[in-house]
PDB file of C-alpha atoms in Angstrom:
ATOM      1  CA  UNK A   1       0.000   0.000   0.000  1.00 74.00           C
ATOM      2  CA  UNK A   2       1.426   3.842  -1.218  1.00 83.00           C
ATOM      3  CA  UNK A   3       1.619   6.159   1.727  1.00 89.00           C
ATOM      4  CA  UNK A   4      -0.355   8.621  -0.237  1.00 93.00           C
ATOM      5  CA  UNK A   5      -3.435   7.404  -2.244  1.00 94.00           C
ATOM      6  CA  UNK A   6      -4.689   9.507  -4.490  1.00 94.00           C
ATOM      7  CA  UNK A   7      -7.616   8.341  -7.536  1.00 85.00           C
ATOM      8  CA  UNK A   8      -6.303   8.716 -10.766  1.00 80.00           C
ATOM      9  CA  UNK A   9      -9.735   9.995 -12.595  1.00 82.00           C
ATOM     10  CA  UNK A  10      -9.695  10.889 -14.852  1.00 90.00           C
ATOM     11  CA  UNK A  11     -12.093  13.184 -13.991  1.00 94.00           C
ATOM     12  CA  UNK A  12     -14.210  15.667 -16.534  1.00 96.00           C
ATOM     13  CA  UNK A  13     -16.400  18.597 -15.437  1.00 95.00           C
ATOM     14  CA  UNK A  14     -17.994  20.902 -17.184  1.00 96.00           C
ATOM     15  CA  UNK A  15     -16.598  24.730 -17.229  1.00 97.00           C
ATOM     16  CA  UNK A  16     -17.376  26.927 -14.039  1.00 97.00           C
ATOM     17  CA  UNK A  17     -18.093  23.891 -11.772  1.00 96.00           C
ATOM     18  CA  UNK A  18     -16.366  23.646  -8.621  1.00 97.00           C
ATOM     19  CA  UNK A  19     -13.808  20.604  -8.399  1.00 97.00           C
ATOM     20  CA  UNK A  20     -12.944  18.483  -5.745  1.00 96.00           C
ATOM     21  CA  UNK A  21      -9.618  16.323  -5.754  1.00 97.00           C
ATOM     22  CA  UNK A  22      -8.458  14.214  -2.349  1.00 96.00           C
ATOM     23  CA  UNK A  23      -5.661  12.424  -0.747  1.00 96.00           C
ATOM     24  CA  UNK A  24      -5.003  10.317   2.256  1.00 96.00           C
ATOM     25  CA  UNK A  25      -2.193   9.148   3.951  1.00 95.00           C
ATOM     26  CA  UNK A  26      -0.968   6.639   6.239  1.00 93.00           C
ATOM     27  CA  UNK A  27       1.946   8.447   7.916  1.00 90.00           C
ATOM     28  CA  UNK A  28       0.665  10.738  10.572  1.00 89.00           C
ATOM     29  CA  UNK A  29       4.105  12.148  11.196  1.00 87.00           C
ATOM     30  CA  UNK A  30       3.555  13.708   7.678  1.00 88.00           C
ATOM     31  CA  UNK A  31       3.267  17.693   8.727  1.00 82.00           C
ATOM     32  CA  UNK A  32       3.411  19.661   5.456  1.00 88.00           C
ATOM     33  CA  UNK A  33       1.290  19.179   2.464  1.00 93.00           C
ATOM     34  CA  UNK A  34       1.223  20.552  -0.991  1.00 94.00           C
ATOM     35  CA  UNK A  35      -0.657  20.380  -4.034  1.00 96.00           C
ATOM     36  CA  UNK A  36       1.003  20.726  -7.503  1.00 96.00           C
ATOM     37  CA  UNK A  37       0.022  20.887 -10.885  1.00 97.00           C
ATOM     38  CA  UNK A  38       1.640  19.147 -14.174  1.00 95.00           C
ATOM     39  CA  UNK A  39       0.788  19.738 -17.555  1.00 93.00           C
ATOM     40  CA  UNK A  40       1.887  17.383 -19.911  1.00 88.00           C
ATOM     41  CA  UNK A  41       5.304  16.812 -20.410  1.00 83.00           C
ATOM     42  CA  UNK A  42       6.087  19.793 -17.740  1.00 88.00           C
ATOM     43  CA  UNK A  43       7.807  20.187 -14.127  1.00 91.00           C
ATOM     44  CA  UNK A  44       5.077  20.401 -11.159  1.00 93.00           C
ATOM     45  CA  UNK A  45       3.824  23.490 -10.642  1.00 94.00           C
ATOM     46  CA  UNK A  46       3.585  24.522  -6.866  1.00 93.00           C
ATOM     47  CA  UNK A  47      -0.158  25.295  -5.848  1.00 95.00           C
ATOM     48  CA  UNK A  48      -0.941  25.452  -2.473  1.00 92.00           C
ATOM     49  CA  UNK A  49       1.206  24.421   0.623  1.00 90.00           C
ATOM     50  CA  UNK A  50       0.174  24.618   4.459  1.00 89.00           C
ATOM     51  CA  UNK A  51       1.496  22.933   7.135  1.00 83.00           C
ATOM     52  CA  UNK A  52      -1.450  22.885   9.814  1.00 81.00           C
ATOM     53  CA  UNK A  53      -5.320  21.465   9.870  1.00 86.00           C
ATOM     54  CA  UNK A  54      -7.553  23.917   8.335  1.00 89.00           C
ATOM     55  CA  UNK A  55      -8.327  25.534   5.335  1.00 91.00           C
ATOM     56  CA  UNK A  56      -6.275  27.579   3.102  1.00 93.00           C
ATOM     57  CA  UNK A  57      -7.562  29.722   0.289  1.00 95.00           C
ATOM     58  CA  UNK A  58      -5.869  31.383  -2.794  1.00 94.00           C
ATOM     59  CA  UNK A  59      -8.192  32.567  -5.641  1.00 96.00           C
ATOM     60  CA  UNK A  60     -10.029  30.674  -7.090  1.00 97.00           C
ATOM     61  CA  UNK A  61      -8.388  27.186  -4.964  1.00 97.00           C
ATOM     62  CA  UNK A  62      -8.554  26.502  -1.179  1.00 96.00           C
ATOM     63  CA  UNK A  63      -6.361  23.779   0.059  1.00 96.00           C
ATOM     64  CA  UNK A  64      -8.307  21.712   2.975  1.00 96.00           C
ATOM     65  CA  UNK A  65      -6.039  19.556   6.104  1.00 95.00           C
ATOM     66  CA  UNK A  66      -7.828  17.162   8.142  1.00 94.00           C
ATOM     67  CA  UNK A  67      -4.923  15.191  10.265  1.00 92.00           C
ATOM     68  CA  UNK A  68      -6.997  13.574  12.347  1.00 92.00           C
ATOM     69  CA  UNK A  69      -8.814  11.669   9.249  1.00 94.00           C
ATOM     70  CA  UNK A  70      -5.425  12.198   7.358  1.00 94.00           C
ATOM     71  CA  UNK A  71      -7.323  13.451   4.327  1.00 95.00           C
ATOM     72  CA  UNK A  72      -6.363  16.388   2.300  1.00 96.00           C
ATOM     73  CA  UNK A  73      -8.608  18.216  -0.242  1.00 96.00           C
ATOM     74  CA  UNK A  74      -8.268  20.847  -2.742  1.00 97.00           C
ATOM     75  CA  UNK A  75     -11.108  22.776  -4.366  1.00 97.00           C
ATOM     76  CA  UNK A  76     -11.226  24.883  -7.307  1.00 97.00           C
ATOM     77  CA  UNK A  77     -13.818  26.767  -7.661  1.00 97.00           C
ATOM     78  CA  UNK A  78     -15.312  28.345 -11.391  1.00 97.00           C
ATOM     79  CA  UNK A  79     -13.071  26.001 -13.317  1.00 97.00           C
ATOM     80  CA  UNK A  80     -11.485  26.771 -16.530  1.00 97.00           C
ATOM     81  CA  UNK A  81     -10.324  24.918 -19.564  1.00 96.00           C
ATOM     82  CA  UNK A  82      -6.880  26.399 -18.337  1.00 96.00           C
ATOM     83  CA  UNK A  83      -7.363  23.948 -15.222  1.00 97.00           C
ATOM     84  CA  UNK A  84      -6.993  20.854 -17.272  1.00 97.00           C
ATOM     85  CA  UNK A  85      -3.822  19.104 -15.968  1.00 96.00           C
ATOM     86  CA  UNK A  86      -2.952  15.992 -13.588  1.00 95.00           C
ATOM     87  CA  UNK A  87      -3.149  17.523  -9.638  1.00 97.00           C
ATOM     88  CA  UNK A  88      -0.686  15.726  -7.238  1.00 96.00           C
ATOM     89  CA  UNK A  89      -0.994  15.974  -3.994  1.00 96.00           C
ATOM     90  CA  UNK A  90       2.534  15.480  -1.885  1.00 94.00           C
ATOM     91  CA  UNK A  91       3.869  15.629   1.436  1.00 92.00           C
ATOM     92  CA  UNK A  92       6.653  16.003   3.540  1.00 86.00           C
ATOM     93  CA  UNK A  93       8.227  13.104   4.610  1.00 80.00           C
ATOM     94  CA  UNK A  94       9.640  13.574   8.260  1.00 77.00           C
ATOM     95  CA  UNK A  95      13.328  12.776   8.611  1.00 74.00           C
ATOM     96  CA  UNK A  96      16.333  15.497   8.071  1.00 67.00           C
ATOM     97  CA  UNK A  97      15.575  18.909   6.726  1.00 67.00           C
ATOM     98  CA  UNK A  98      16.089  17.939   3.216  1.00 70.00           C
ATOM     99  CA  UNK A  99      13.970  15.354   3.218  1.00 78.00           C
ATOM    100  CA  UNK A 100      11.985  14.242  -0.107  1.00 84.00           C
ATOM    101  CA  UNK A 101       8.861  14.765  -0.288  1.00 88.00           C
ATOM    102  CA  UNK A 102       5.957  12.167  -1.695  1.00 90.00           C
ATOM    103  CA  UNK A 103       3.570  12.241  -4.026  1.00 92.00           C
ATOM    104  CA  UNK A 104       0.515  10.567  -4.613  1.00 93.00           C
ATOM    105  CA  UNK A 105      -0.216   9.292  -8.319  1.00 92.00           C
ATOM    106  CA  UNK A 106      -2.123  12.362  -9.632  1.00 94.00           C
ATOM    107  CA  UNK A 107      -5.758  13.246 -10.662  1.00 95.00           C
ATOM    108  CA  UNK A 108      -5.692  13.703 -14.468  1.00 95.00           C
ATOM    109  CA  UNK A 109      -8.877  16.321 -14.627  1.00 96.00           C
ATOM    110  CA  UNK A 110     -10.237  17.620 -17.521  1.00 96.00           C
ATOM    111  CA  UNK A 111     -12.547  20.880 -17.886  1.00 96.00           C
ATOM    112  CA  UNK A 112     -14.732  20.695 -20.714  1.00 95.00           C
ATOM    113  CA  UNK A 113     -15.595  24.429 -22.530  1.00 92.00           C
TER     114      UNK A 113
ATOM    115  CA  UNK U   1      10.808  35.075 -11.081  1.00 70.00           C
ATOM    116  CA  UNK U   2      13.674  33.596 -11.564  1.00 81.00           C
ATOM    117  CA  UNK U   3      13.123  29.337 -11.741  1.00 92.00           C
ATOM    118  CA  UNK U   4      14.702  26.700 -11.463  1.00 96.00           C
ATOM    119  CA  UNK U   5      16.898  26.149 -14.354  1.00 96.00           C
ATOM    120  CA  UNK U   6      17.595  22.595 -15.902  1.00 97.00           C
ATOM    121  CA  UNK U   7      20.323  21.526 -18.841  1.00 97.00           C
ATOM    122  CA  UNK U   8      19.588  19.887 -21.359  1.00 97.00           C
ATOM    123  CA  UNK U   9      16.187  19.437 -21.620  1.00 96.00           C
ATOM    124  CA  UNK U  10      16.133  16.472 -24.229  1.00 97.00           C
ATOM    125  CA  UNK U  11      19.296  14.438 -24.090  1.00 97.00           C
ATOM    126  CA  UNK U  12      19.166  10.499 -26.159  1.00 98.00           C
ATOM    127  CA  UNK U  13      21.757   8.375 -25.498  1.00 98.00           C
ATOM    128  CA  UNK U  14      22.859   4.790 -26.218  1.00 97.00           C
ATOM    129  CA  UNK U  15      22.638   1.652 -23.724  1.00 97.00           C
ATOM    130  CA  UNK U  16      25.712   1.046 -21.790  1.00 97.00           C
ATOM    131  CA  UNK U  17      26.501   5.431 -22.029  1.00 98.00           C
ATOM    132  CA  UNK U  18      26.995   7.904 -19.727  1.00 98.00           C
ATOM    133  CA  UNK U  19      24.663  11.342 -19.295  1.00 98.00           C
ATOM    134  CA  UNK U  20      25.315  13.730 -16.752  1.00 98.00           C
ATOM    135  CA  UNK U  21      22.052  16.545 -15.956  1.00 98.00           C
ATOM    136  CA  UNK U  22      22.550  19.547 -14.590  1.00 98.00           C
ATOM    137  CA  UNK U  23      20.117  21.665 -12.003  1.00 98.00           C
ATOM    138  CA  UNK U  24      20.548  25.499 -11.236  1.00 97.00           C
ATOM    139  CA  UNK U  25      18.190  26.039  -8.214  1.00 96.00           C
ATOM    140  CA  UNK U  26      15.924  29.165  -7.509  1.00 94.00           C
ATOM    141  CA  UNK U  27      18.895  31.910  -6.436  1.00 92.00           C
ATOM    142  CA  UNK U  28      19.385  31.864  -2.614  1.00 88.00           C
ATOM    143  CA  UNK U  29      18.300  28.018  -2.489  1.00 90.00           C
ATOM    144  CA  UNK U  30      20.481  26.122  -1.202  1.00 90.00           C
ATOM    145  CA  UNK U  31      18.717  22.962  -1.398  1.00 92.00           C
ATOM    146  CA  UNK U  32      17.728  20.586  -4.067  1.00 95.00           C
ATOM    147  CA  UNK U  33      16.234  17.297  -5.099  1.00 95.00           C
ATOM    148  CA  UNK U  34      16.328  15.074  -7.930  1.00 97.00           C
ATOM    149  CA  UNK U  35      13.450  13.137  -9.045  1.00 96.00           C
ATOM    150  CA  UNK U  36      12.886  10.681 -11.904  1.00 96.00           C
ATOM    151  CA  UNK U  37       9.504  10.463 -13.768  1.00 94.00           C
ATOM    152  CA  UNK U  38       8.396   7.191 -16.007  1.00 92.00           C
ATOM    153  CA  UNK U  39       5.452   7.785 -18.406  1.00 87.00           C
ATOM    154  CA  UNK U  40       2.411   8.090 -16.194  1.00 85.00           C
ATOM    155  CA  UNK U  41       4.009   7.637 -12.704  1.00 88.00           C
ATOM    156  CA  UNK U  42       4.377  10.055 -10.182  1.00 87.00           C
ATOM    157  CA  UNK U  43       8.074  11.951  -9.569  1.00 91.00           C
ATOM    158  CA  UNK U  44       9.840   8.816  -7.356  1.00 93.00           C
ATOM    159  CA  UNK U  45      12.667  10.898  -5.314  1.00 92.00           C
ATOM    160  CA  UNK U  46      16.482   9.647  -5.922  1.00 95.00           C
ATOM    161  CA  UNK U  47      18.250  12.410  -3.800  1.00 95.00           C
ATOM    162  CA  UNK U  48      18.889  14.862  -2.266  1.00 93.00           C
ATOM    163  CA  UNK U  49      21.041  17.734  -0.945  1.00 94.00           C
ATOM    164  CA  UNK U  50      21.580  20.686   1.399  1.00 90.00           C
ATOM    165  CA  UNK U  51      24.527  22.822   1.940  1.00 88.00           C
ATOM    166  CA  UNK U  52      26.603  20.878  -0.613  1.00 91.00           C
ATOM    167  CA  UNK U  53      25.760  17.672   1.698  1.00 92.00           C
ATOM    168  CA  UNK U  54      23.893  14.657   0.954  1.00 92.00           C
ATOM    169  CA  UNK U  55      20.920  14.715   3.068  1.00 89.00           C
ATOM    170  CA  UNK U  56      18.356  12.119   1.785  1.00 87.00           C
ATOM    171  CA  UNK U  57      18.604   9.299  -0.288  1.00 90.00           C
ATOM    172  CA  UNK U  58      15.774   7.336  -2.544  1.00 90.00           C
ATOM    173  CA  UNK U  59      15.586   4.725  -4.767  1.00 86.00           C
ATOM    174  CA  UNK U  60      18.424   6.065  -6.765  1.00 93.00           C
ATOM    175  CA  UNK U  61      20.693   3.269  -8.333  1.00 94.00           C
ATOM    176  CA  UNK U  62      24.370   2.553  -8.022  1.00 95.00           C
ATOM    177  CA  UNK U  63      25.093   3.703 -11.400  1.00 97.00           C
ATOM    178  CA  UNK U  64      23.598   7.157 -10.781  1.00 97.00           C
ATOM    179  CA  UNK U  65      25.567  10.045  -8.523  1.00 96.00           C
ATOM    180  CA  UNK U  66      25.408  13.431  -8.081  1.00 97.00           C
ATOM    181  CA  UNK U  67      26.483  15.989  -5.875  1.00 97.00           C
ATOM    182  CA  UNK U  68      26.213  19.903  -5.039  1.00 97.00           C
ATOM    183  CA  UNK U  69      28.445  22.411  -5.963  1.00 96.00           C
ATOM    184  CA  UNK U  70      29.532  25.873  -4.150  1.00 95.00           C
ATOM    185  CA  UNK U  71      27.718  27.907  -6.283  1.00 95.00           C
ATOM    186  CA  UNK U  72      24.271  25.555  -5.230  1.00 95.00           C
ATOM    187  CA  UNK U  73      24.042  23.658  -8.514  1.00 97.00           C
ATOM    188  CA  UNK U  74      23.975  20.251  -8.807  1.00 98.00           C
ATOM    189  CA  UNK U  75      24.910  17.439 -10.866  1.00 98.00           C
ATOM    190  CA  UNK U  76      23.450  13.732 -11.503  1.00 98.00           C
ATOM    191  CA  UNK U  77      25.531  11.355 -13.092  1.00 98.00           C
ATOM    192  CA  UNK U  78      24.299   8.539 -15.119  1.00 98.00           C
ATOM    193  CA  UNK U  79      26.673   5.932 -16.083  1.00 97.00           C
ATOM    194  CA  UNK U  80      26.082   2.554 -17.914  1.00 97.00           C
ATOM    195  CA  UNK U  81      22.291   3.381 -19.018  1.00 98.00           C
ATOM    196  CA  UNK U  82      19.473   1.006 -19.716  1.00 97.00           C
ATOM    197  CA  UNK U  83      16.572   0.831 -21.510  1.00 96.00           C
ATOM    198  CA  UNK U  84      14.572   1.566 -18.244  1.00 95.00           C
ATOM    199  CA  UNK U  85      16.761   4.730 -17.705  1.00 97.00           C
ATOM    200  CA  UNK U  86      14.121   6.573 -20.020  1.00 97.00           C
ATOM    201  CA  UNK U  87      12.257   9.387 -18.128  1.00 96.00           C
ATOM    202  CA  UNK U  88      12.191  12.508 -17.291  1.00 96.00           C
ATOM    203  CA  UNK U  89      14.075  13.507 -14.380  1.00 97.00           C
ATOM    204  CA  UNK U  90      13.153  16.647 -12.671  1.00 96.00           C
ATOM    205  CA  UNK U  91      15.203  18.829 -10.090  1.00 97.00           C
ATOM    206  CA  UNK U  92      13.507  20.934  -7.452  1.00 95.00           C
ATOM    207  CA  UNK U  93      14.796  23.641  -5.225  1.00 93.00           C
ATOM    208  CA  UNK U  94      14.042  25.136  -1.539  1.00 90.00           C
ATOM    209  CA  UNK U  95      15.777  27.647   1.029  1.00 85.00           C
ATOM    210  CA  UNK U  96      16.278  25.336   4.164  1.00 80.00           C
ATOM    211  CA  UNK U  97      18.810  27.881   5.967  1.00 74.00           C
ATOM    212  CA  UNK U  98      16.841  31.583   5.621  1.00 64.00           C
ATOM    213  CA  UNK U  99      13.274  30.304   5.884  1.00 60.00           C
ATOM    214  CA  UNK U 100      13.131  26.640   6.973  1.00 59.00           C
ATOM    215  CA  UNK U 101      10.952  26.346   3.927  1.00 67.00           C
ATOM    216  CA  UNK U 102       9.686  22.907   2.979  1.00 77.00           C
ATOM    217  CA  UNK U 103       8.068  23.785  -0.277  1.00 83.00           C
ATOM    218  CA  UNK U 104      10.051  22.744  -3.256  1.00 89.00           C
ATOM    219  CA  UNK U 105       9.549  24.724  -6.360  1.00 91.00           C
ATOM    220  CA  UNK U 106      10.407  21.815  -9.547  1.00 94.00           C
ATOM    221  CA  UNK U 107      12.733  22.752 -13.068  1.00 96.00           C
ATOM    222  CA  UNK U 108      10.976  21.810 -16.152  1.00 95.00           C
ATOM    223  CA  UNK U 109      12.955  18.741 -16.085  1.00 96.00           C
ATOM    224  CA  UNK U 110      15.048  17.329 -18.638  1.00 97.00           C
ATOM    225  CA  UNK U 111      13.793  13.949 -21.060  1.00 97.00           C
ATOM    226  CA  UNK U 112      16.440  11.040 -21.067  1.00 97.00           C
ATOM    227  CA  UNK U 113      15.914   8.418 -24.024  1.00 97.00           C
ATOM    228  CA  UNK U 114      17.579   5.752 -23.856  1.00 97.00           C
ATOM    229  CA  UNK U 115      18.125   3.781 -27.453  1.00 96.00           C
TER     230      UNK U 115
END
């Protein structure tokens, strides 16, 4: 079993709806958590990061923590075509300061125009 | 706002040769990471390193090195490549020392084929 599950999709929405893409995790010494985007045949694109429980917003995304159900969501709201990508959700494994971090296997999403 | 910078970005070489990549992190990082992506996987970590040091270590094979320079770039070394070798490997970057930072920001990678 991965330490971070994450479903694959894909997953296709029409414009302007508001998405919903999830992780969990096994490892509750996992403290910082990210969300990145990847278009195709392109680095990850940094997100959202936060560190705590809670809820996080920027723009038109909020990032959502639960550690005691060691779930993670993020939302985007009034999606775009622009949007389409794969979403990976990763986290920080604990060990020394440069320590890797771990993704789950992406959410291919699609927004239909 | 300045990225992090990665060299080449397409390299093909033969079975049994030897590719080094290079990674220029995000100025005033002094951390970075090296990452290898197969076709529809996730990034799998190989290594990783902070103040010049080796700090974390993945499933990176004995063929494979790298190491961190003074100026904060970095270096993987490929030697006797396989077919398997094929993927793109990405670098990422973060400022440990100034910020304790955990976020890493990712190059654009660079595509290894293997023939």
């Amino acid at each position: 079993q991965k330490e971070v599950e994450q479903d694959p999709g894909p997953l296709s929405v029409p414009e302007g709806a508001i998405v919903s893409l999830n992780c969990t995790y096994s490892n509750s010494a996992f403290q910082y958590f990210m969300w990145y985007r990847q278009y195709s045949r392109k680095g990850p694109e940094l997100l959202m990061y936060t560190y705590s429980s809670g809820n996080k917003e920027d723009g038109r995304f909020t990032a959502q923590v639960d550690k005691s159900s060691k779930y993670i969501s993020l939302f985007i709201r009034d999606s775009q075509p622009s949007d389409s990508a794969t979403y990976l959700c990763a986290m920080r494994a604990p060990g020394s300061s440069a320590s890797k971090i771990i993704f789950g296997s992406g959410t291919r999403l699609s927004i239909r125009p | 706002a300045a990225g992090v910078i990665q060299s080449p970005r397409h390299l093909i070489k033969e079975k049994r040769e030897t590719a080094t990549l290079k990674c220029y992190p995000i100025p005033r990082h002094d951390t970075v990471y090296w990452y290898q992506q197969g076709p529809g996987q996730d990034p799998q970590f190989l290594i990783s390193f902070y103040e010049k040091m080796q700090s974390d270590k993945g499933s990176i094979p004995d063929r494979f090195s790298a190491q961190q320079f003074s100026d904060y770039h970095s270096e993987l070394n490929m030697s006797s490549l396989e077919l398997g070798d094929s993927a793109l490997y990405f670098c990422a970057s973060t400022a440990l020392r100034d910020r304790a930072s955990y976020e890493q920001y990712f190059g654009p990678g660079t595509r290894l084929t293997v023939t």
